[in-house]
Amino acid sequence: MRYVTGTREAGGSRSELVRPLTVAWLVHGELRRRGEAWVSDLASVRYRATIPGAALAERGHTVRLVPVTGTFDPAVLMPRLEADVVVVGKSFRRETETLVIEAKRRGARILVDLCDDHFQTPDLAAHQHALV
């Protein structure tokens, strides 16, 4: 199936969706609820996950923010990654690669959002390459 969203079709408006997507966002930072919204003290989490996620949800997509902090347990995290698209935010944890491989095996498209170039950083280069 071709994923097409937000396009005009035979006079339709830009906000009409061909098919709503389920998007799971792997967030490597603290999140908390404030009313209906997810919030974070980290600007990178707000600008690169919570705000775009809220915008996608307003357009009819299902968005699941999945914090990857503290104890890493794939058995707990993988069910939350059942999605059409998995977005991987800033990641410095090699364990994230396991989640990406399994989500891809289950049919998810993977989008890696890198805001810093660590492809030449000795400690992080292998991890960054494995994610993309």
C-alpha positions as MATLAB code, in Angstrom:
seq = 'MRYVTGTREAGGSRSELVRPLTVAWLVHGELRRRGEAWVSDLASVRYRATIPGAALAERGHTVRLVPVTGTFDPAVLMPRLEADVVVVGKSFRRETETLVIEAKRRGARILVDLCDDHFQTPDLAAHQHALV';
ca = [
       0.000    0.000    0.000;
       1.260    3.460   -0.830;
       1.269    5.861    2.116;
      -0.099    9.212    1.035;
      -1.244   11.860    3.438;
      -2.240   15.464    3.155;
      -2.546   15.474   -0.636;
      -5.220   16.902   -2.881;
      -7.404   14.382   -4.658;
     -10.082   15.328   -7.158;
     -10.883   18.663   -5.553;
     -10.355   17.455   -1.989;
      -8.856   19.677    0.643;
      -5.253   19.406    1.756;
      -6.304   18.183    5.200;
      -8.089   15.068    3.918;
      -6.178   11.857    4.504;
      -5.977    8.909    2.166;
      -5.202    6.680    5.157;
      -4.403    7.705    8.720;
      -1.114    6.326    9.999;
      -0.035    5.039   13.369;
       3.234    6.722   14.323;
       5.338    5.561   17.269;
       7.984    8.019   18.439;
      10.983    6.654   20.350;
      11.827    9.510   22.688;
      15.183    9.466   24.462;
      14.269   12.039   27.079;
      11.908   12.510   29.982;
       8.205   13.049   29.251;
       5.269   13.794   31.498;
       1.573   14.470   31.020;
       0.050   17.900   31.488;
      -3.656   17.426   30.944;
      -4.046   15.835   27.515;
      -0.599   16.898   26.297;
       2.841   15.366   26.638;
       5.473   17.851   27.857;
       9.222   17.788   28.411;
      11.818   20.107   29.894;
      14.124   19.225   26.981;
      13.750   21.546   24.002;
      14.889   18.812   21.594;
      12.062   16.548   22.791;
       9.480   19.350   22.523;
      10.553   20.574   19.072;
      11.311   17.179   17.547;
       8.660   14.923   19.129;
       5.833   16.385   21.209;
       4.973   19.326   18.939;
       5.177   17.383   15.627;
       3.351   14.461   17.260;
       0.512   16.743   18.379;
       0.284   18.211   14.876;
       0.033   14.740   13.321;
      -2.636   13.744   15.847;
      -4.652   16.866   14.977;
      -4.573   15.688   11.350;
      -6.082   12.324   12.211;
      -3.033   10.139   12.782;
      -2.539    7.978   15.854;
       0.628    9.061   17.648;
       2.283    7.118   20.432;
       5.226    8.664   22.305;
       7.429    5.882   23.666;
      10.006    7.070   26.212;
      13.250    5.083   26.185;
      14.713    6.067   29.533;
      15.771    4.135   32.586;
      15.580    0.357   32.375;
      15.502   -0.909   28.803;
      13.023   -3.773   28.352;
      12.190   -4.737   24.735;
       9.285   -6.896   25.958;
       7.643   -3.762   27.360;
       8.660   -1.384   24.556;
       7.975   -3.483   21.422;
       4.175   -3.694   21.765;
       4.093    0.120   21.860;
       6.056    0.204   18.591;
       3.395   -1.630   16.571;
       2.996    1.153   14.006;
       3.136    2.090   10.350;
       6.031    4.452   11.089;
       8.553    4.464   13.921;
      10.421    7.724   14.446;
      13.719    7.406   16.297;
      14.706   10.623   18.017;
      18.157   11.515   19.282;
      19.617    8.194   20.429;
      22.842    7.390   22.208;
      21.775    3.899   23.339;
      22.923    0.880   21.333;
      19.883   -1.022   22.642;
      17.709    1.147   20.397;
      19.069   -0.760   17.404;
      17.281   -3.895   18.650;
      13.963   -2.044   18.664;
      14.549   -0.614   15.184;
      15.441   -4.004   13.707;
      12.359   -5.639   15.238;
      10.004   -2.792   14.250;
      11.309   -2.986   10.676;
      10.881   -6.780   10.666;
       7.258   -6.252   11.713;
       6.675   -3.957    8.740;
       7.165   -0.457   10.147;
       8.841    2.253    8.134;
      11.719    3.728   10.131;
      12.443    7.437   10.208;
      15.600    8.456   12.062;
      15.610   12.095   13.156;
      19.197   13.157   13.735;
      19.749   16.755   14.725;
      23.482   16.367   15.408;
      26.118   14.869   13.122;
      27.768   12.120   15.142;
      28.775    9.987   12.155;
      32.434   10.837   12.798;
      32.277   10.742   16.612;
      34.265    7.664   17.702;
      31.881    6.561   20.473;
      28.695    7.144   18.456;
      29.464    6.603   14.775;
      28.690    2.863   14.662;
      25.373    3.415   16.441;
      24.337    6.266   14.133;
      25.174    4.192   11.046;
      23.250    1.191   12.420;
      20.127    3.310   12.875;
      20.100    4.605    9.317;
];
